[in-house]
Tab-separated table of C-alpha atoms and ligand atoms in Angstrom:
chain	number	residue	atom	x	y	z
A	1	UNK	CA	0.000	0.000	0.000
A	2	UNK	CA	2.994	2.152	0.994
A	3	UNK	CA	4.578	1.592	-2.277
A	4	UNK	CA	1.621	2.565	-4.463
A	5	UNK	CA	1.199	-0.732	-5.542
A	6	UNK	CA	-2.788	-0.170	-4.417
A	7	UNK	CA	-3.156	2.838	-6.388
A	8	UNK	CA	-2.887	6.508	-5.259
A	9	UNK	CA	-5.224	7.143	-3.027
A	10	UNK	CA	-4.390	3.744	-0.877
A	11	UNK	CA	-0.999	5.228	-1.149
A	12	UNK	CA	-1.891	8.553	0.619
A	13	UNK	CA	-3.866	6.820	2.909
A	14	UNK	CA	-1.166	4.181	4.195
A	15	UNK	CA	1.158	7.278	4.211
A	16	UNK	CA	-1.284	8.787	7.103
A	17	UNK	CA	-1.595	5.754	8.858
A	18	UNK	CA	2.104	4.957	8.755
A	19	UNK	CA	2.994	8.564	9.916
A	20	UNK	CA	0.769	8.198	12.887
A	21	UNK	CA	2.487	4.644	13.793
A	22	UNK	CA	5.824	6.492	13.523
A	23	UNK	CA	5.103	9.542	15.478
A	24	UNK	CA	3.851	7.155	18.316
A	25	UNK	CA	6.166	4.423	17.981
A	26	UNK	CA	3.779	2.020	17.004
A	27	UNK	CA	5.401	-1.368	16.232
A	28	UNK	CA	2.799	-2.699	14.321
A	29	UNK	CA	-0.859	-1.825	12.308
A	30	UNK	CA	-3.760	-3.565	13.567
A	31	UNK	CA	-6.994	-4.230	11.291
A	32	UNK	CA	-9.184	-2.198	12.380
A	33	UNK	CA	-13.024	-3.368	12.298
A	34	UNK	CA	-14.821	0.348	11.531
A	35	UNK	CA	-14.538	4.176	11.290
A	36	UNK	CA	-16.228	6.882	12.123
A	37	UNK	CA	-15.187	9.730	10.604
A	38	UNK	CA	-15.682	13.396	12.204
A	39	UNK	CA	-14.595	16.188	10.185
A	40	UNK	CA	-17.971	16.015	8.015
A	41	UNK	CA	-19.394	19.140	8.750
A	42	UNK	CA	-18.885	22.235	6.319
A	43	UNK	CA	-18.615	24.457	8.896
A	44	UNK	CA	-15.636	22.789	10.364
A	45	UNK	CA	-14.274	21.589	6.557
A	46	UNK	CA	-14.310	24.598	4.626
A	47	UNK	CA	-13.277	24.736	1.040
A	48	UNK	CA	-10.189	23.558	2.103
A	49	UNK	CA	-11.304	20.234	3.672
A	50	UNK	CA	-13.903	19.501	0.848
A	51	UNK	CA	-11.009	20.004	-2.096
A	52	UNK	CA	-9.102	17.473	0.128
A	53	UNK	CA	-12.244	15.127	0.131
A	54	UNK	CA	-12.974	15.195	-3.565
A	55	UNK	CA	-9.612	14.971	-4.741
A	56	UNK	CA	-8.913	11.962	-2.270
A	57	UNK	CA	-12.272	10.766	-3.468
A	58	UNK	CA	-11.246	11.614	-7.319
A	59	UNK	CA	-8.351	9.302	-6.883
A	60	UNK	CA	-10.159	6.269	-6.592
A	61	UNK	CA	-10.067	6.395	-2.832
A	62	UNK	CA	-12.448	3.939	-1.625
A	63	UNK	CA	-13.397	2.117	1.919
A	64	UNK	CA	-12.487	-1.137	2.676
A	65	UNK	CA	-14.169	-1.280	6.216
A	66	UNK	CA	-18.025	-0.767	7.276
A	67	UNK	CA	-17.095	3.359	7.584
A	68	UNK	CA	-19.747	5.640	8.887
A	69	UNK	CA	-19.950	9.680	8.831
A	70	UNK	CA	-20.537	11.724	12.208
A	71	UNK	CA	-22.614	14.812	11.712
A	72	UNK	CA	-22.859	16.838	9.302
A	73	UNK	CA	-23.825	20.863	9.802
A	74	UNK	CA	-27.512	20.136	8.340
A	75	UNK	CA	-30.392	17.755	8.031
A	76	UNK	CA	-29.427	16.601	4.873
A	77	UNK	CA	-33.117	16.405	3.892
A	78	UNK	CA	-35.035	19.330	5.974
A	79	UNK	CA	-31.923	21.908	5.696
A	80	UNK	CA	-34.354	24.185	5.054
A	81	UNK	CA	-37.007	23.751	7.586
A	82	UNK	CA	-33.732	24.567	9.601
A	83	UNK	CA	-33.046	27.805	8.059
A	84	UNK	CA	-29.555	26.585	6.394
A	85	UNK	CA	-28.728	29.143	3.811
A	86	UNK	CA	-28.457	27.514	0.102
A	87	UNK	CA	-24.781	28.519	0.117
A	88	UNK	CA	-24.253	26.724	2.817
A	89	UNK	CA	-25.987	23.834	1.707
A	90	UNK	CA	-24.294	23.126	-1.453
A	91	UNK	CA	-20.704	22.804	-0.270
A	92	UNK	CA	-22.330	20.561	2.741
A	93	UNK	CA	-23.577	18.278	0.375
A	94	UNK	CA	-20.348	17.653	-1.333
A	95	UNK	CA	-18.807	17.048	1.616
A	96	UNK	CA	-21.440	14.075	1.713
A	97	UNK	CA	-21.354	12.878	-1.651
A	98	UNK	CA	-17.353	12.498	-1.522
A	99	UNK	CA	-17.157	10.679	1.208
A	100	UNK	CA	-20.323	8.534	0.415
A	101	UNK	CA	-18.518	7.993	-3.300
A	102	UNK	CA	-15.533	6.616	-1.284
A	103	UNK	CA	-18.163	3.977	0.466
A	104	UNK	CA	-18.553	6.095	3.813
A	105	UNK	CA	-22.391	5.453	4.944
A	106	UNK	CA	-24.212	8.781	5.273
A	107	UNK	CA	-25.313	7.862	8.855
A	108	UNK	CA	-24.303	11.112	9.808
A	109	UNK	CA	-24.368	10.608	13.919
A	110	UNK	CA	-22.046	10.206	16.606
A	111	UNK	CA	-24.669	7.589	18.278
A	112	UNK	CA	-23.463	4.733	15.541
A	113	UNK	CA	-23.519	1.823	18.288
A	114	UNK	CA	-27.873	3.261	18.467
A	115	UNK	CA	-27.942	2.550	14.665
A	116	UNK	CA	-27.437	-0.973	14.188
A	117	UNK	CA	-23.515	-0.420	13.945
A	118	UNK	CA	-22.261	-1.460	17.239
A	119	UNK	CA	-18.590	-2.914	17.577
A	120	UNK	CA	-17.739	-5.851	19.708
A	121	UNK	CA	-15.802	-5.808	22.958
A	122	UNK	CA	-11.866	-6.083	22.218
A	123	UNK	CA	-12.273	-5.024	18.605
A	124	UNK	CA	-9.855	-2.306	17.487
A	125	UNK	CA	-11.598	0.480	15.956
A	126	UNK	CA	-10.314	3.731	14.423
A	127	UNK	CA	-13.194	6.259	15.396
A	128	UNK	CA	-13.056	9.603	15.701
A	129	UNK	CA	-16.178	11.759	17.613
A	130	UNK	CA	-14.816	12.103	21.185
A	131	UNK	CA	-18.583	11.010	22.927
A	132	UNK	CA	-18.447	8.173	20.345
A	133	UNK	CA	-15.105	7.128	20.900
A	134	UNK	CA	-15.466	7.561	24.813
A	135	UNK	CA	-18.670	5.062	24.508
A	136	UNK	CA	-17.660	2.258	22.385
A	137	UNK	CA	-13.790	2.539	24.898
A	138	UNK	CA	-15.897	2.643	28.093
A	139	UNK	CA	-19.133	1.143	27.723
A	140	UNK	CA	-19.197	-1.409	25.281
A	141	UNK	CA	-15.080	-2.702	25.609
A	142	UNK	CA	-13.949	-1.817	22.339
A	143	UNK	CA	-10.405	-0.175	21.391
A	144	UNK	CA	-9.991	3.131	19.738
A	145	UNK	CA	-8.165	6.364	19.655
A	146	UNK	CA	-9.660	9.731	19.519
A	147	UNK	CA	-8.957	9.602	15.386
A	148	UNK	CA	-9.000	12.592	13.420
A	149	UNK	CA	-11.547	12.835	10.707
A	150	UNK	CA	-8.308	12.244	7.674
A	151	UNK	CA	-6.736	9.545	9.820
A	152	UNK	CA	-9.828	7.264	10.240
A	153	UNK	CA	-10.721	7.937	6.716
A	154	UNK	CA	-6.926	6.744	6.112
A	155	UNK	CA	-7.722	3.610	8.405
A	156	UNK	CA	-11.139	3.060	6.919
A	157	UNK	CA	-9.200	3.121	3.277
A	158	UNK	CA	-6.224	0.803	4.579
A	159	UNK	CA	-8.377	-1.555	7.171
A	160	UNK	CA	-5.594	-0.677	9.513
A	161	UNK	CA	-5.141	1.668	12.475
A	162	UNK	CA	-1.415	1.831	14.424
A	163	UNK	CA	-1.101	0.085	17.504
A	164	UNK	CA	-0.740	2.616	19.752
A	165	UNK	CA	-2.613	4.759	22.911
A	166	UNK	CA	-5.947	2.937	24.020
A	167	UNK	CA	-5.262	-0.096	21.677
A	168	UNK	CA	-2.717	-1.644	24.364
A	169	UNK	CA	-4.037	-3.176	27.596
A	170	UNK	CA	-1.319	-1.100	29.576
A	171	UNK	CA	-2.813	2.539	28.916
A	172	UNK	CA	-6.559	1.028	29.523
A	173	UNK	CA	-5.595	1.011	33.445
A	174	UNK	CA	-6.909	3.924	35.524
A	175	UNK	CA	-5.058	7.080	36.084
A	176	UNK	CA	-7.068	8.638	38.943
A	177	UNK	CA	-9.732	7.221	41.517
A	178	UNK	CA	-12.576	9.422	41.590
A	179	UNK	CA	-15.008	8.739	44.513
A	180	UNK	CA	-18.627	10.304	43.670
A	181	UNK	CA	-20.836	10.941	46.931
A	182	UNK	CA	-23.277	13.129	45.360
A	183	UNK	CA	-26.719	11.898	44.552
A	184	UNK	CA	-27.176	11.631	40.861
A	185	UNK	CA	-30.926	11.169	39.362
A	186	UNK	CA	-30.693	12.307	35.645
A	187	UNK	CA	-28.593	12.525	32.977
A	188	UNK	CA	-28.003	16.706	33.209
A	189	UNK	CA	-26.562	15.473	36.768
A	190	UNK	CA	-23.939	12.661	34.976
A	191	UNK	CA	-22.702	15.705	32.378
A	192	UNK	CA	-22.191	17.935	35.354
A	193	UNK	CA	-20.172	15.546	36.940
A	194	UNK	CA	-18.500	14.752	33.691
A	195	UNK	CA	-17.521	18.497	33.152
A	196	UNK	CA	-15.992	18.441	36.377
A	197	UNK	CA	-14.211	15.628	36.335
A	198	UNK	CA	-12.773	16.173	32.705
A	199	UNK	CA	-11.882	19.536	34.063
A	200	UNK	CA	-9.498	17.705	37.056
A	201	UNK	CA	-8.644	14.255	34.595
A	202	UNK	CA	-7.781	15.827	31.581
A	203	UNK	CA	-6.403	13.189	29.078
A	204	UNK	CA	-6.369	10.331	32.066
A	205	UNK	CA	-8.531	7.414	32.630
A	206	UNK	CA	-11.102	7.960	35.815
A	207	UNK	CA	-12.082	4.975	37.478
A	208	UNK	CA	-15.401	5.914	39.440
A	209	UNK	CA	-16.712	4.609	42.549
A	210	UNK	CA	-19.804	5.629	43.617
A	211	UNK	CA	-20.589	5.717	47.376
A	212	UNK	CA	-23.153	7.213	49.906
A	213	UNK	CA	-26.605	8.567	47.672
A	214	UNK	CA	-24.474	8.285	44.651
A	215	UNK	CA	-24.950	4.651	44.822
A	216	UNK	CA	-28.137	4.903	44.469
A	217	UNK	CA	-27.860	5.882	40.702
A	218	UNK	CA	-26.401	2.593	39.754
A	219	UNK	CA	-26.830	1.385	37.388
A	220	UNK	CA	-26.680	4.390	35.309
A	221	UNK	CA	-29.141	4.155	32.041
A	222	UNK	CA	-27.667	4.692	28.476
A	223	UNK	CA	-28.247	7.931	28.576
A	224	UNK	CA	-26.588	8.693	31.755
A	225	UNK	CA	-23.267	7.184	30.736
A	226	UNK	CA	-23.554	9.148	27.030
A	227	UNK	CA	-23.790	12.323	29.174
A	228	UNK	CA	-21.042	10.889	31.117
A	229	UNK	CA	-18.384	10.527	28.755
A	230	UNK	CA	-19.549	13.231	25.698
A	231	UNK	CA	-18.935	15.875	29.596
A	232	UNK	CA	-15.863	14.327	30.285
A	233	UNK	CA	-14.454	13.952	26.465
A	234	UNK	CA	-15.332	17.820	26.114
A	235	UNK	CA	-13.980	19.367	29.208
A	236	UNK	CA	-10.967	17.202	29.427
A	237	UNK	CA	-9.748	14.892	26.489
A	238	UNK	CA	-11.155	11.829	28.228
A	239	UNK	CA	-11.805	8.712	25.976
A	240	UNK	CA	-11.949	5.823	28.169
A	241	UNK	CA	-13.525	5.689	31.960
A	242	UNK	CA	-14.406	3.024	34.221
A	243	UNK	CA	-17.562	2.448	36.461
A	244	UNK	CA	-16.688	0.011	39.200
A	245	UNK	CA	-19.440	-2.776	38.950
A	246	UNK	CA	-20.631	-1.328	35.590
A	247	UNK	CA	-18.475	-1.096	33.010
A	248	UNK	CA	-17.079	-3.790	31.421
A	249	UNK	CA	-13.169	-3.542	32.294
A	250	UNK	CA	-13.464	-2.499	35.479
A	251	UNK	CA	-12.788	-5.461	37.467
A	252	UNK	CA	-9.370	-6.143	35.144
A	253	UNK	CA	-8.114	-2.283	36.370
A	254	UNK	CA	-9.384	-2.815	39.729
A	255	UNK	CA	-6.160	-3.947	41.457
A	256	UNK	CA	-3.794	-1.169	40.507
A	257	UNK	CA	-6.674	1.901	41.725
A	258	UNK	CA	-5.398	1.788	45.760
A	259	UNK	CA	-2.474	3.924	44.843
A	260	UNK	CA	-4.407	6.326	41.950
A	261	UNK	CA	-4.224	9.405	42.902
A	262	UNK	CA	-7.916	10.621	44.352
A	263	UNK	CA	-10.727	13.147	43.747
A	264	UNK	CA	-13.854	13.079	45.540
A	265	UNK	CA	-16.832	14.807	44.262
A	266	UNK	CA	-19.273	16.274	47.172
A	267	UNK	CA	-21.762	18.041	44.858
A	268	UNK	CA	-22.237	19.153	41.572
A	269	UNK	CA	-23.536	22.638	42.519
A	270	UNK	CA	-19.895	23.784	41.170
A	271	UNK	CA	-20.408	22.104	37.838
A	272	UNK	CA	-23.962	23.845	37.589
A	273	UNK	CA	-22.776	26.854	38.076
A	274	UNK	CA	-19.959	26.562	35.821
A	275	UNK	CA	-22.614	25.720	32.597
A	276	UNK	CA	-25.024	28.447	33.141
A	277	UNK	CA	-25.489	31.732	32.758
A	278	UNK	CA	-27.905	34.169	35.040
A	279	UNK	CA	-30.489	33.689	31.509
A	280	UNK	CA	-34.096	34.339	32.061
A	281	UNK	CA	-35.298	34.136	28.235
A	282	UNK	CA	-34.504	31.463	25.926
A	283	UNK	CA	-34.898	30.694	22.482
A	284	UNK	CA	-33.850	27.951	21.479
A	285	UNK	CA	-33.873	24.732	23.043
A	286	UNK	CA	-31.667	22.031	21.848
A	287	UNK	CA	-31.679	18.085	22.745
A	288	UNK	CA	-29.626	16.040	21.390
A	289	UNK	CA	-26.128	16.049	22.378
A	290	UNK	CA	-25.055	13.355	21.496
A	291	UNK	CA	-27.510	12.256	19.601
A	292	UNK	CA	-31.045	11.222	20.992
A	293	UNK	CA	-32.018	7.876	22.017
A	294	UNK	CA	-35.463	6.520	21.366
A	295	UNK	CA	-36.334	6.618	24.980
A	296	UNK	CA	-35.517	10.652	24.987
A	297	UNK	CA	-37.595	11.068	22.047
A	298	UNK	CA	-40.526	9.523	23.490
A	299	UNK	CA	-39.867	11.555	26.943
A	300	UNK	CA	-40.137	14.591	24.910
A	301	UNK	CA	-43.496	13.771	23.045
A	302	UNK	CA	-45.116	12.800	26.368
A	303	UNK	CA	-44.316	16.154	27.633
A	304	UNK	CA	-45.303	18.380	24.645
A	305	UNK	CA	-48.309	16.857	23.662
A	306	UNK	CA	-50.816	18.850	23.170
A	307	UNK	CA	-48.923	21.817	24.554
A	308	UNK	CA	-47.575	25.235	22.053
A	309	UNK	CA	-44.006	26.112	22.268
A	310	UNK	CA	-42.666	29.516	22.502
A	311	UNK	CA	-39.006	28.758	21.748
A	312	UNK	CA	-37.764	26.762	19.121
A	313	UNK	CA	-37.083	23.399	20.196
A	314	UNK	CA	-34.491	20.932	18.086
A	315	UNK	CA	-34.175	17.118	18.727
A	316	UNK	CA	-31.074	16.119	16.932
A	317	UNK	CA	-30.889	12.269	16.615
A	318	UNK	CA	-29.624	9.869	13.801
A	319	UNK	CA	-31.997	8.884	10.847
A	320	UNK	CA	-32.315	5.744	12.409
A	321	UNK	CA	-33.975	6.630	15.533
A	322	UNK	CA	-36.211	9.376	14.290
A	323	UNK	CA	-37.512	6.793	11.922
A	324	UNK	CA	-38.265	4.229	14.860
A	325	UNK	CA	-40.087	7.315	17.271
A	326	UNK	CA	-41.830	8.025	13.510
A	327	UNK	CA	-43.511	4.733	13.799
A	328	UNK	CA	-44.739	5.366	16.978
A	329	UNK	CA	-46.399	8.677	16.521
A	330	UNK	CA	-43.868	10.593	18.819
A	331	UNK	CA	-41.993	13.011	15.833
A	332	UNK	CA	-45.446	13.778	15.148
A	333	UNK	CA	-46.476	14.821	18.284
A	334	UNK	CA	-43.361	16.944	18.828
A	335	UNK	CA	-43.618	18.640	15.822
A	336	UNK	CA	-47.861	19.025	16.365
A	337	UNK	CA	-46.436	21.355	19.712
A	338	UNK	CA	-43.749	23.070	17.275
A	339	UNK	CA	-40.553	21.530	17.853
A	340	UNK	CA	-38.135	20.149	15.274
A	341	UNK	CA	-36.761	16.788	15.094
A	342	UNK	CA	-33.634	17.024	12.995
A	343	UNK	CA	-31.358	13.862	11.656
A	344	UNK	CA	-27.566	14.335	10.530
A	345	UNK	CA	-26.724	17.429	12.670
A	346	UNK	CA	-26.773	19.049	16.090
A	347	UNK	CA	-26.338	22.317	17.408
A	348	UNK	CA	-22.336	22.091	17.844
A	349	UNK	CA	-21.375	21.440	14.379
A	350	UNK	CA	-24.518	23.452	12.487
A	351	UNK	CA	-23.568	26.755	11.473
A	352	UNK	CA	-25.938	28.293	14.548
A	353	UNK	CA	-24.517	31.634	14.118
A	354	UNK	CA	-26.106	32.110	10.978
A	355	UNK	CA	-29.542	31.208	12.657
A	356	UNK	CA	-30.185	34.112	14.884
A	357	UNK	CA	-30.355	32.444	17.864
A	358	UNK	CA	-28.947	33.772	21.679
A	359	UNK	CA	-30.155	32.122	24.113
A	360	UNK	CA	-29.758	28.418	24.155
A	361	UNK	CA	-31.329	25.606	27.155
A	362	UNK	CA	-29.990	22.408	26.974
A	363	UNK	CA	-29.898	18.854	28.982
A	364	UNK	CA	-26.446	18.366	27.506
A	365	UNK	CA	-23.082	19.268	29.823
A	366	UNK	CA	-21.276	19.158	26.614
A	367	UNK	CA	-23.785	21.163	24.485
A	368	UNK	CA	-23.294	23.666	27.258
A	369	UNK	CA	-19.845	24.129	27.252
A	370	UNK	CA	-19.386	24.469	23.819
A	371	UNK	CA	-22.538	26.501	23.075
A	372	UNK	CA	-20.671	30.052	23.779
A	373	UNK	CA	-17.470	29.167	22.030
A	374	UNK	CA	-18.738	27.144	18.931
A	375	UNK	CA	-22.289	28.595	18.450
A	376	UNK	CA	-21.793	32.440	20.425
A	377	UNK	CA	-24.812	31.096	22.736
A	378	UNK	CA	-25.026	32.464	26.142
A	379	UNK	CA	-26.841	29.116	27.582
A	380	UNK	CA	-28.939	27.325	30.763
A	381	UNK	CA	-27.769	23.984	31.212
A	382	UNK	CA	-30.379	21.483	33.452
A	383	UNK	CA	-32.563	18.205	33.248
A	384	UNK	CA	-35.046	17.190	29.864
A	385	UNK	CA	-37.778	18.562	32.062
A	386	UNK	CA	-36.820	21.791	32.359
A	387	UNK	CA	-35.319	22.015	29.328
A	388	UNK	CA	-39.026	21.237	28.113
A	389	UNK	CA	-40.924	23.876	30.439
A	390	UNK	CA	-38.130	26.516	28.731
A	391	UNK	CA	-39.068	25.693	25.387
A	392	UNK	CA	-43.472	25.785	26.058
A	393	UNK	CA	-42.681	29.299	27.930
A	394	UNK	CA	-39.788	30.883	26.046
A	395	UNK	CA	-38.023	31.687	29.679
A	396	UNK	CA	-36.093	28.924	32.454
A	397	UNK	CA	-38.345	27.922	35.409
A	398	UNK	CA	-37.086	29.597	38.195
A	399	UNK	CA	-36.215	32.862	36.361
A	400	UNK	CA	-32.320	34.117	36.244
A	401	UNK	CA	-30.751	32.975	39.144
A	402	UNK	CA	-27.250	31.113	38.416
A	403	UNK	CA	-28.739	27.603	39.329
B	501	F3S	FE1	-22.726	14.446	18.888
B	501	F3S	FE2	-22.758	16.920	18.064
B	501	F3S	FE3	-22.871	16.419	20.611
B	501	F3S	S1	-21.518	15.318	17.238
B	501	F3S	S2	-21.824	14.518	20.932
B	501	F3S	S3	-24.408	15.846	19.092
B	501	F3S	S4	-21.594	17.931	19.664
């Protein structure tokens, strides 16, 4: 592949992956099983990163893996309904039809393993969305670095990813033990404690122990661990944790944790207060982050129903799952009260700024923390519920203090 033997564009790709082994003194390449490939939004592309697409894609370039895109900066069908200017729409869609001409599916979502495409425990994987990559490390077993969007594109091309970082048993061990005594009862609660624990972590590997009312959270639902790690991937560089008696490498770490280093989390007022700002109105209200499960969706249409919003509301979710809540009559419902929900996209990586939007709520630790850099949001960051009761009365129940 190296050699060209494969054709230009395997050439290029191998060159990546090979660059990458040397720079982190991999001694061998791995197959990898899948890739999810970030770096498919326009607004984070540019001209720059779509000529580099097409011309990759021009060359004959062409997957060899099952290789799946992460969100694009649109609903690739109801751009519109979102307000997406044409000229931003165009250059978007390139982006999609290179990469799908290489063989990348358009799933468009970070939630891949909610989509039918989830990897097996101990496979090596070369994906590239930090919340994904934290998920499919921590929850489900598998191996993978934090890729960039060109380098799992290279591994998806090549089948091979460098054996390095979080494909080696040794850097799976913990790094810090991080005792959790506050009560948690919702997911806004496991992206607070996320945020702060990234914050402390950085690029380590937590291993968690909850004790005293935080023990009575366990297990934590899907959800709860998504808000987890997308809070901890965001405000550190976290991409693998452990839950001791959850997750499933946790017992194999356990031994070395005595001497880890501790933190000890009393309450999460800190985090809270961190996230928001002193906002009375909002509006817009975005869900989503990462992308919705079913069990969200269906949360949301029991609480709308029947009910008027007075902010905009956006559900972003992969095409998969907004088909399923289709079926059962909750998209419908949702959009009957107003609100929008969107496939391919979400709030971080659409170009929001061009939307007219200021005020943002959201259930999502991560959402929050990049809402005022990535989208210029000022934002309110608590539970679903009241996340819900912002968007029916355009304002955040309990008016503008910092909570
Ligand atoms: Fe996914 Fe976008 Fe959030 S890619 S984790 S929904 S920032």
């Amino acid at each position: 592949m190296l050699a060209g033997e494969q054709g230009p564009a395997v050439q290029r790709a191998m060159q990546i992956v090979n660059a990458l082994a040397t720079v982190y003194d991999a001694e061998r390449l791995l197959p990898a099983a899948s890739a999810q490939i970030a770096g498919v939004s326009y607004k984070n592309l540019g001209q720059a990163g779509l000529s580099f697409l097409e011309e990759w894609a021009a060359q004959g370039g062409r997957v060899r893996i099952p290789a799946f895109m992460n969100p694009a900066g649109m609903d690739m069908d109801r751009w519109r309904e979102m307000g997406i200017p044409e000229s931003y729409a165009q250059p978007q869609q390139r982006v999609v039809e290179a990469l799908a001409s290489m063989g990348v599916t358009p799933s468009c979502t970070c939630t891949p393993y909610l989509a039918g495409m989830v990897p097996q425990a101990g496979q090596h994987l070369a994906w590239s969305e930090s919340s994904a990559v934290s998920y499919a490390n921590s929850v489900l077993g598998a191996r993978t670095n934090r890729e960039g969007g060109p380098s799992a594109l290279a591994a998806a091309i090549t089948g091979r990813t460098a054996a390095y970082g979080l494909h080696l048993s040794p850097n799976r061990r913990a790094t810090h033990r991080v005792m959790v005594w506050s009560g948690l009862q919702n997911e806004a609660d496991f992206g607070a404690l996320g945020y702060w624990v990234g914050k402390q972590v950085g690029d380590g590997v937590p291993y968690f122990r909850f004790r005293g009312d935080a023990e009575l959270s366990l297990p934590p639902t899907q959800e709860q661990l998504m808000a987890l790690g997308a809070a901890m991937a965001a405000s550190g560089a976290i991409a693998l944790y452990h839950i001791e008696g959850v997750t499933p490498e946790a017992a194999q770490v356990a031994p070395q944790v005595e001497q880890l280093p501790q933190i000890s989390v009393h309450e999460l007022a800190p985090a809270y207060a961190a996230l928001n700002h002193p906002l009375d109105e909002i509006d817009f209200v975005s869900l989503g982050c990462p992308h919705s499960t079913l069990a969200d969706l269906e949360r949301v249409a029991a609480l709308v129903q029947g009910q008027h919003l007075q902010a905009t509301l956006w559900i972003t979710t992969s095409r998969y799952v907004r088909r399923l809540a289709e079926q059962q009559g909750w998209v419908r419902t949702i959009e009957d009260a107003g609100g929008h929900v969107f496939a391919d996209t979400c709030l971080v990586v659409a170009p929001i700024e061009e939307l007219g939007f200021n005020t943002l709520a959201t259930n999502s630790a991560k959402a929050a923390f990049y809402g005022p850099s990535h989208s210029g949001l000022q934002r309110r960051f608590g539970t679903l519920e009241q996340c819900i009761a912002a968007a029916l009365a355009g304002r955040w129940p309990g008016g503008s203090d910092d909570g």
